[in-house]
Amino acid sequence: MGSPVRVWLNRTYAENVFFIDQLRSNPQHRAVEVHATHGDADSPVLAAADTAELEPDGLSPRAYVEYALDLCARRSIDVFVPVLHQAAIVAQRAEFAAVGTALLAPPAEAVAVFHDKATAYQAVESVGVPVPPWWRVRTEEELVAAVESLEAAGQRACFKPAAGAGGVGFRVITRTPFSLTHLNGFPSAYVPLDLVVEALRAAEEPVDWLVMPHLGQPEVSVDCLTGPDGRVRMAIGRTKNGRRRGFTLHPSWIEPARLLAEAFGLKHLSNIQFRMYGDQPVLMDVNTRPAGGLHQLAQCGVNAPWAAVQLALGEETGEIVPPFLAQDYTVVSGPRPVRPVSLPQQRTAADADAAVPMLPAVPAQPMDSPSGPHGTVPANATGSTASSPVGPANASASAAAAPAGSAATAPA
């Protein structure tokens, strides 16, 4: 049997425990060794990996690249899936290739385009993919003008950072005065305009936001896999409408996603998100990394992480078409193991570098749950309490929804 394929995931989302599971369960039955690093010793990704270590704190992007190059050489990494400092890492692709490591990430030019949403929207419009109306705002005057323009057209305004990911900083503007209504129940994304204006007046630095209409559902996230030759091998849509999830191959979502992936060279794994503006699908965001929900494609018989690793290794996958589209489902929280101790310990394995604080390997443990594969529950499931309404619609494997000490999730 040949040497195992060595894959490194740096500081990433907790959901990528499923990414690791799928690498190990690849259809070729190839041996895979997963190395993981994170800043949080209790990240479940560290527990799921074969070997793991804590990342050093406070490194500049360039210093992080040097750390990553050293780790790839030390660990004989074949494929590196960068999330943290992705832009700095892909800019040095040749240096990683020189130590024998392939980067599972788009080229630097594509990462740069989609790092800034305003730049991305301008670029996307140039190839004919529709986007919603948008304003880039940095001052209270620009914010108010954009909100009033949208409200005059009968639309509700929202804003988000021009650069960011994961919905961080997204808010919906309301004219309702702040009251106890805003303090009842769970925290809401809705925020009164006067409070936003007051915060801007008090800010020491200008903000950099995009204001646009609050787009309608469904939201469709198209997971794309694009080969080194720039040709898309896979494009499958995951639909979200409230709690309900599903899959789609409808051309209204798939064709613009394929166009963007090929036009901008979004090689390897990317995630392209659409919502509705009136009766038209429009682009919402482009992520130049594997989506946290990528593992859900396993319900359609597709192992996207392994196919991506194959392409990174120079192995051809051919066109990947799901053999079936699974029934609709919902997503619930579920426990994943964390390491037995939360503080780093020195590994005693022969390949451990004594100069780096190491974490002892903890074998991945499969989920023991009747709720279906990878923490998903079919929408029409019966005979299980998991089929009842549970938690918020976007619940995932998170510490917030699990008993303390039983499961954990860590931000990227």
GROMACS .gro file of C-alpha atoms in nm, residues 85-384:
model
  300
   85HIS     CA    1  -0.446   3.413   0.573
   86GLN     CA    2  -0.560   3.257   0.247
   87ALA     CA    3  -0.464   3.562   0.038
   88ALA     CA    4  -0.106   3.573   0.169
   89ILE     CA    5  -0.065   3.197   0.129
   90VAL     CA    6  -0.188   3.168  -0.231
   91ALA     CA    7   0.037   3.458  -0.332
   92GLN     CA    8   0.329   3.225  -0.253
   93ARG     CA    9   0.198   2.919  -0.436
   94ALA     CA   10   0.534   2.855  -0.602
   95GLU     CA   11   0.709   2.843  -0.265
   96PHE     CA   12   0.468   2.576  -0.143
   97ALA     CA   13   0.510   2.379  -0.464
   98ALA     CA   14   0.886   2.389  -0.408
   99VAL     CA   15   0.841   2.197  -0.079
  100GLY     CA   16   0.603   1.950  -0.245
  101THR     CA   17   0.271   2.096  -0.125
  102ALA     CA   18  -0.027   2.172  -0.349
  103LEU     CA   19  -0.264   2.446  -0.236
  104LEU     CA   20  -0.634   2.364  -0.245
  105ALA     CA   21  -0.737   2.724  -0.307
  106PRO     CA   22  -0.791   2.961  -0.601
  107PRO     CA   23  -0.511   3.175  -0.745
  108ALA     CA   24  -0.422   3.505  -0.581
  109GLU     CA   25  -0.603   3.712  -0.846
  110ALA     CA   26  -0.937   3.542  -0.781
  111VAL     CA   27  -0.898   3.566  -0.403
  112ALA     CA   28  -0.827   3.940  -0.435
  113VAL     CA   29  -1.136   4.006  -0.650
  114PHE     CA   30  -1.375   3.841  -0.408
  115HIS     CA   31  -1.218   3.962  -0.085
  116ASP     CA   32  -1.389   4.299  -0.136
  117LYS     CA   33  -1.760   4.275  -0.212
  118ALA     CA   34  -1.779   4.606  -0.398
  119THR     CA   35  -1.494   4.504  -0.626
  120ALA     CA   36  -1.659   4.166  -0.668
  121TYR     CA   37  -1.998   4.311  -0.766
  122GLN     CA   38  -1.839   4.537  -1.026
  123ALA     CA   39  -1.640   4.247  -1.170
  124VAL     CA   40  -1.938   4.011  -1.172
  125GLU     CA   41  -2.161   4.260  -1.352
  126SER     CA   42  -1.899   4.286  -1.626
  127VAL     CA   43  -1.953   3.919  -1.719
  128GLY     CA   44  -2.332   3.947  -1.716
  129VAL     CA   45  -2.427   3.797  -1.378
  130PRO     CA   46  -2.694   4.013  -1.208
  131VAL     CA   47  -2.632   4.167  -0.866
  132PRO     CA   48  -2.869   4.362  -0.639
  133PRO     CA   49  -2.858   4.742  -0.619
  134TRP     CA   50  -2.581   4.841  -0.379
  135TRP     CA   51  -2.413   5.143  -0.228
  136ARG     CA   52  -2.071   5.157  -0.069
  137VAL     CA   53  -2.095   5.378   0.240
  138ARG     CA   54  -1.838   5.513   0.484
  139THR     CA   55  -2.026   5.797   0.655
  140GLU     CA   56  -2.362   5.856   0.818
  141GLU     CA   57  -2.467   6.083   0.530
  142GLU     CA   58  -2.395   5.811   0.274
  143LEU     CA   59  -2.576   5.555   0.486
  144VAL     CA   60  -2.890   5.764   0.525
  145ALA     CA   61  -2.896   5.849   0.155
  146ALA     CA   62  -2.871   5.481   0.058
  147VAL     CA   63  -3.140   5.376   0.306
  148GLU     CA   64  -3.377   5.649   0.189
  149SER     CA   65  -3.325   5.549  -0.175
  150LEU     CA   66  -3.419   5.192  -0.098
  151GLU     CA   67  -3.714   5.285   0.120
  152ALA     CA   68  -3.845   5.516  -0.151
  153ALA     CA   69  -3.855   5.213  -0.380
  154GLY     CA   70  -4.050   5.018  -0.119
  155GLN     CA   71  -3.757   4.804  -0.009
  156ARG     CA   72  -3.600   4.732   0.328
  157ALA     CA   73  -3.231   4.821   0.360
  158CYS     CA   74  -2.958   4.607   0.509
  159PHE     CA   75  -2.583   4.644   0.536
  160LYS     CA   76  -2.273   4.431   0.582
  161PRO     CA   77  -1.897   4.487   0.578
  162ALA     CA   78  -1.744   4.526   0.234
  163ALA     CA   79  -1.490   4.264   0.338
  164GLY     CA   80  -1.595   3.975   0.556
  165ALA     CA   81  -1.736   3.624   0.563
  166GLY     CA   82  -1.993   3.411   0.736
  167GLY     CA   83  -2.257   3.681   0.775
  168VAL     CA   84  -2.048   3.865   1.036
  169GLY     CA   85  -2.167   4.227   1.068
  170PHE     CA   86  -2.488   4.179   0.869
  171ARG     CA   87  -2.778   4.393   0.994
  172VAL     CA   88  -3.124   4.488   0.868
  173ILE     CA   89  -3.229   4.852   0.906
  174THR     CA   90  -3.560   4.932   1.073
  175ARG     CA   91  -3.733   5.259   1.158
  176THR     CA   92  -3.893   5.111   1.469
  177PRO     CA   93  -3.768   5.297   1.779
  178PHE     CA   94  -3.560   5.095   2.020
  179SER     CA   95  -3.783   4.949   2.290
  180LEU     CA   96  -3.838   4.641   2.502
  181THR     CA   97  -3.948   4.468   2.183
  182HIS     CA   98  -3.581   4.453   2.083
  183LEU     CA   99  -3.490   4.299   2.419
  184ASN     CA  100  -3.747   4.021   2.419
  185GLY     CA  101  -3.658   3.679   2.284
  186PHE     CA  102  -3.331   3.607   2.108
  187PRO     CA  103  -3.101   3.879   1.972
  188SER     CA  104  -3.207   3.996   1.629
  189ALA     CA  105  -3.027   4.122   1.320
  190TYR     CA  106  -3.274   4.414   1.304
  191VAL     CA  107  -3.135   4.748   1.424
  192PRO     CA  108  -3.302   5.093   1.433
  193LEU     CA  109  -3.156   5.343   1.188
  194ASP     CA  110  -3.115   5.614   1.453
  195LEU     CA  111  -2.892   5.388   1.663
  196VAL     CA  112  -2.674   5.309   1.361
  197VAL     CA  113  -2.641   5.680   1.280
  198GLU     CA  114  -2.553   5.757   1.642
  199ALA     CA  115  -2.287   5.486   1.639
  200LEU     CA  116  -2.137   5.626   1.318
  201ARG     CA  117  -2.120   5.974   1.468
  202ALA     CA  118  -1.932   5.839   1.767
  203ALA     CA  119  -1.696   5.622   1.561
  204GLU     CA  120  -1.332   5.725   1.552
  205GLU     CA  121  -1.280   5.580   1.204
  206PRO     CA  122  -1.508   5.555   0.900
  207VAL     CA  123  -1.679   5.225   0.832
  208ASP     CA  124  -1.669   5.040   0.501
  209TRP     CA  125  -2.013   4.892   0.441
  210LEU     CA  126  -2.229   4.780   0.153
  211VAL     CA  127  -2.595   4.882   0.174
  212MET     CA  128  -2.844   4.690  -0.037
  213PRO     CA  129  -3.204   4.568  -0.030
  214HIS     CA  130  -3.288   4.283   0.202
  215LEU     CA  131  -3.302   3.996  -0.046
  216GLY     CA  132  -3.570   3.731  -0.049
  217GLN     CA  133  -3.555   3.355  -0.012
  218PRO     CA  134  -3.467   3.097  -0.118
  219GLU     CA  135  -3.095   3.132  -0.066
  220VAL     CA  136  -2.901   2.897  -0.290
  221SER     CA  137  -2.536   2.816  -0.222
  222VAL     CA  138  -2.374   2.652  -0.522
  223ASP     CA  139  -2.072   2.442  -0.431
  224CYS     CA  140  -1.831   2.441  -0.725
  225LEU     CA  141  -1.525   2.229  -0.793
  226THR     CA  142  -1.300   2.365  -1.066
  227GLY     CA  143  -0.992   2.190  -1.199
  228PRO     CA  144  -0.645   2.338  -1.250
  229ASP     CA  145  -0.738   2.382  -1.617
  230GLY     CA  146  -1.018   2.623  -1.517
  231ARG     CA  147  -1.300   2.387  -1.616
  232VAL     CA  148  -1.580   2.323  -1.366
  233ARG     CA  149  -1.615   1.957  -1.269
  234MET     CA  150  -1.901   1.998  -1.022
  235ALA     CA  151  -2.173   2.253  -0.949
  236ILE     CA  152  -2.450   2.156  -0.706
  237GLY     CA  153  -2.687   2.397  -0.534
  238ARG     CA  154  -2.792   2.370  -0.171
  239THR     CA  155  -3.117   2.554  -0.104
  240LYS     CA  156  -3.217   2.727   0.219
  241ASN     CA  157  -3.566   2.852   0.290
  242GLY     CA  158  -3.619   2.908   0.659
  243ARG     CA  159  -3.550   2.580   0.838
  244ARG     CA  160  -3.590   2.373   0.521
  245ARG     CA  161  -3.286   2.265   0.322
  246GLY     CA  162  -3.265   2.092  -0.014
  247PHE     CA  163  -3.061   2.047  -0.331
  248THR     CA  164  -3.100   2.179  -0.684
  249LEU     CA  165  -2.947   2.152  -1.030
  250HIS     CA  166  -3.176   2.418  -1.179
  251PRO     CA  167  -2.998   2.620  -1.450
  252SER     CA  168  -3.109   2.954  -1.301
  253TRP     CA  169  -2.862   2.894  -1.017
  254ILE     CA  170  -2.610   2.654  -1.168
  255GLU     CA  171  -2.534   2.835  -1.494
  256PRO     CA  172  -2.431   3.172  -1.343
  257ALA     CA  173  -2.226   2.989  -1.080
  258ARG     CA  174  -2.038   2.791  -1.346
  259LEU     CA  175  -1.987   3.111  -1.544
  260LEU     CA  176  -1.833   3.287  -1.244
  261ALA     CA  177  -1.613   2.992  -1.146
  262GLU     CA  178  -1.467   2.966  -1.495
  263ALA     CA  179  -1.452   3.339  -1.576
  264PHE     CA  180  -1.258   3.424  -1.260
  265GLY     CA  181  -1.052   3.107  -1.226
  266LEU     CA  182  -1.208   2.994  -0.897
  267LYS     CA  183  -1.001   2.678  -0.901
  268HIS     CA  184  -1.063   2.398  -0.654
  269LEU     CA  185  -1.351   2.450  -0.411
  270SER     CA  186  -1.563   2.765  -0.403
  271ASN     CA  187  -1.910   2.853  -0.283
  272ILE     CA  188  -2.128   3.098  -0.478
  273GLN     CA  189  -2.440   3.229  -0.306
  274PHE     CA  190  -2.756   3.368  -0.462
  275ARG     CA  191  -3.082   3.513  -0.333
  276MET     CA  192  -3.392   3.658  -0.493
  277TYR     CA  193  -3.435   4.021  -0.591
  278GLY     CA  194  -3.800   4.031  -0.687
  279ASP     CA  195  -3.839   3.732  -0.918
  280GLN     CA  196  -3.475   3.726  -1.032
  281PRO     CA  197  -3.184   3.534  -0.876
  282VAL     CA  198  -2.895   3.771  -0.800
  283LEU     CA  199  -2.549   3.714  -0.664
  284MET     CA  200  -2.514   3.762  -0.290
  285ASP     CA  201  -2.156   3.648  -0.219
  286VAL     CA  202  -1.864   3.439  -0.344
  287ASN     CA  203  -1.649   3.242  -0.101
  288THR     CA  204  -1.309   3.132  -0.228
  289ARG     CA  205  -1.296   2.843   0.020
  290PRO     CA  206  -1.491   2.526   0.094
  291ALA     CA  207  -1.827   2.606   0.247
  292GLY     CA  208  -1.905   2.491   0.600
  293GLY     CA  209  -2.202   2.297   0.464
  294LEU     CA  210  -2.010   2.124   0.184
  295HIS     CA  211  -2.036   1.789   0.359
  296GLN     CA  212  -2.413   1.796   0.310
  297LEU     CA  213  -2.357   1.695  -0.053
  298ALA     CA  214  -2.282   1.347   0.083
  299GLN     CA  215  -2.660   1.306   0.102
  300CYS     CA  216  -2.655   1.315  -0.280
  301GLY     CA  217  -2.379   1.056  -0.306
  302VAL     CA  218  -2.100   1.311  -0.367
  303ASN     CA  219  -1.768   1.328  -0.182
  304ALA     CA  220  -1.654   1.677  -0.282
  305PRO     CA  221  -1.357   1.707  -0.041
  306TRP     CA  222  -1.191   1.395  -0.178
  307ALA     CA  223  -1.254   1.497  -0.540
  308ALA     CA  224  -1.090   1.831  -0.465
  309VAL     CA  225  -0.785   1.661  -0.316
  310GLN     CA  226  -0.760   1.439  -0.624
  311LEU     CA  227  -0.754   1.742  -0.854
  312ALA     CA  228  -0.496   1.912  -0.634
  313LEU     CA  229  -0.278   1.601  -0.669
  314GLY     CA  230  -0.311   1.612  -1.048
  315GLU     CA  231  -0.558   1.323  -1.069
  316GLU     CA  232  -0.857   1.365  -1.300
  317THR     CA  233  -1.207   1.319  -1.157
  318GLY     CA  234  -1.415   1.378  -1.467
  319GLU     CA  235  -1.752   1.550  -1.448
  320ILE     CA  236  -1.911   1.499  -1.107
  321VAL     CA  237  -2.289   1.470  -1.128
  322PRO     CA  238  -2.487   1.360  -0.823
  323PRO     CA  239  -2.649   1.020  -0.884
  324PHE     CA  240  -2.960   1.152  -0.709
  325LEU     CA  241  -3.084   1.460  -0.523
  326ALA     CA  242  -3.167   1.379  -0.164
  327GLN     CA  243  -3.497   1.472  -0.002
  328ASP     CA  244  -3.532   1.800   0.186
  329TYR     CA  245  -3.387   1.810   0.534
  330THR     CA  246  -3.303   2.035   0.826
  331VAL     CA  247  -2.982   2.088   1.024
  332VAL     CA  248  -2.954   2.038   1.399
  333SER     CA  249  -2.676   2.061   1.653
  334GLY     CA  250  -2.490   1.750   1.749
  335PRO     CA  251  -2.200   1.662   1.977
  336ARG     CA  252  -1.846   1.617   1.849
  337PRO     CA  253  -1.552   1.518   2.067
  338VAL     CA  254  -1.294   1.768   2.185
  339ARG     CA  255  -0.952   1.681   2.315
  340PRO     CA  256  -0.933   1.522   2.660
  341VAL     CA  257  -0.743   1.825   2.790
  342SER     CA  258  -0.770   2.185   2.680
  343LEU     CA  259  -0.405   2.275   2.727
  344PRO     CA  260  -0.135   2.175   2.476
  345GLN     CA  261   0.092   1.885   2.559
  346GLN     CA  262   0.420   1.783   2.399
  347ARG     CA  263   0.382   1.496   2.154
  348THR     CA  264   0.624   1.208   2.199
  349ALA     CA  265   0.591   1.070   1.844
  350ALA     CA  266   0.918   1.049   1.654
  351ASP     CA  267   0.807   1.305   1.396
  352ALA     CA  268   0.714   1.571   1.653
  353ASP     CA  269   0.919   1.889   1.649
  354ALA     CA  270   1.027   1.958   2.006
  355ALA     CA  271   1.040   2.331   1.937
  356VAL     CA  272   0.667   2.350   1.860
  357PRO     CA  273   0.395   2.297   2.123
  358MET     CA  274   0.215   1.984   2.002
  359LEU     CA  275  -0.115   1.821   2.080
  360PRO     CA  276  -0.131   1.443   2.115
  361ALA     CA  277  -0.323   1.274   1.837
  362VAL     CA  278  -0.684   1.188   1.914
  363PRO     CA  279  -0.852   0.942   1.675
  364ALA     CA  280  -1.158   1.073   1.497
  365GLN     CA  281  -1.477   0.937   1.646
  366PRO     CA  282  -1.786   0.885   1.430
  367MET     CA  283  -2.104   1.056   1.536
  368ASP     CA  284  -2.332   0.820   1.724
  369SER     CA  285  -2.664   0.969   1.640
  370PRO     CA  286  -2.994   0.843   1.498
  371SER     CA  287  -3.049   1.176   1.325
  372GLY     CA  288  -2.899   1.085   0.987
  373PRO     CA  289  -2.563   1.140   0.819
  374HIS     CA  290  -2.349   1.434   0.927
  375GLY     CA  291  -2.595   1.580   1.173
  376THR     CA  292  -2.877   1.626   0.922
  377VAL     CA  293  -3.237   1.518   0.969
  378PRO     CA  294  -3.477   1.456   0.681
  379ALA     CA  295  -3.760   1.707   0.691
  380ASN     CA  296  -4.019   1.429   0.700
  381ALA     CA  297  -3.835   1.213   0.956
  382THR     CA  298  -4.061   1.033   1.201
  383GLY     CA  299  -4.008   0.826   1.512
  384SER     CA  300  -3.738   1.057   1.645
   0.00000   0.00000   0.00000
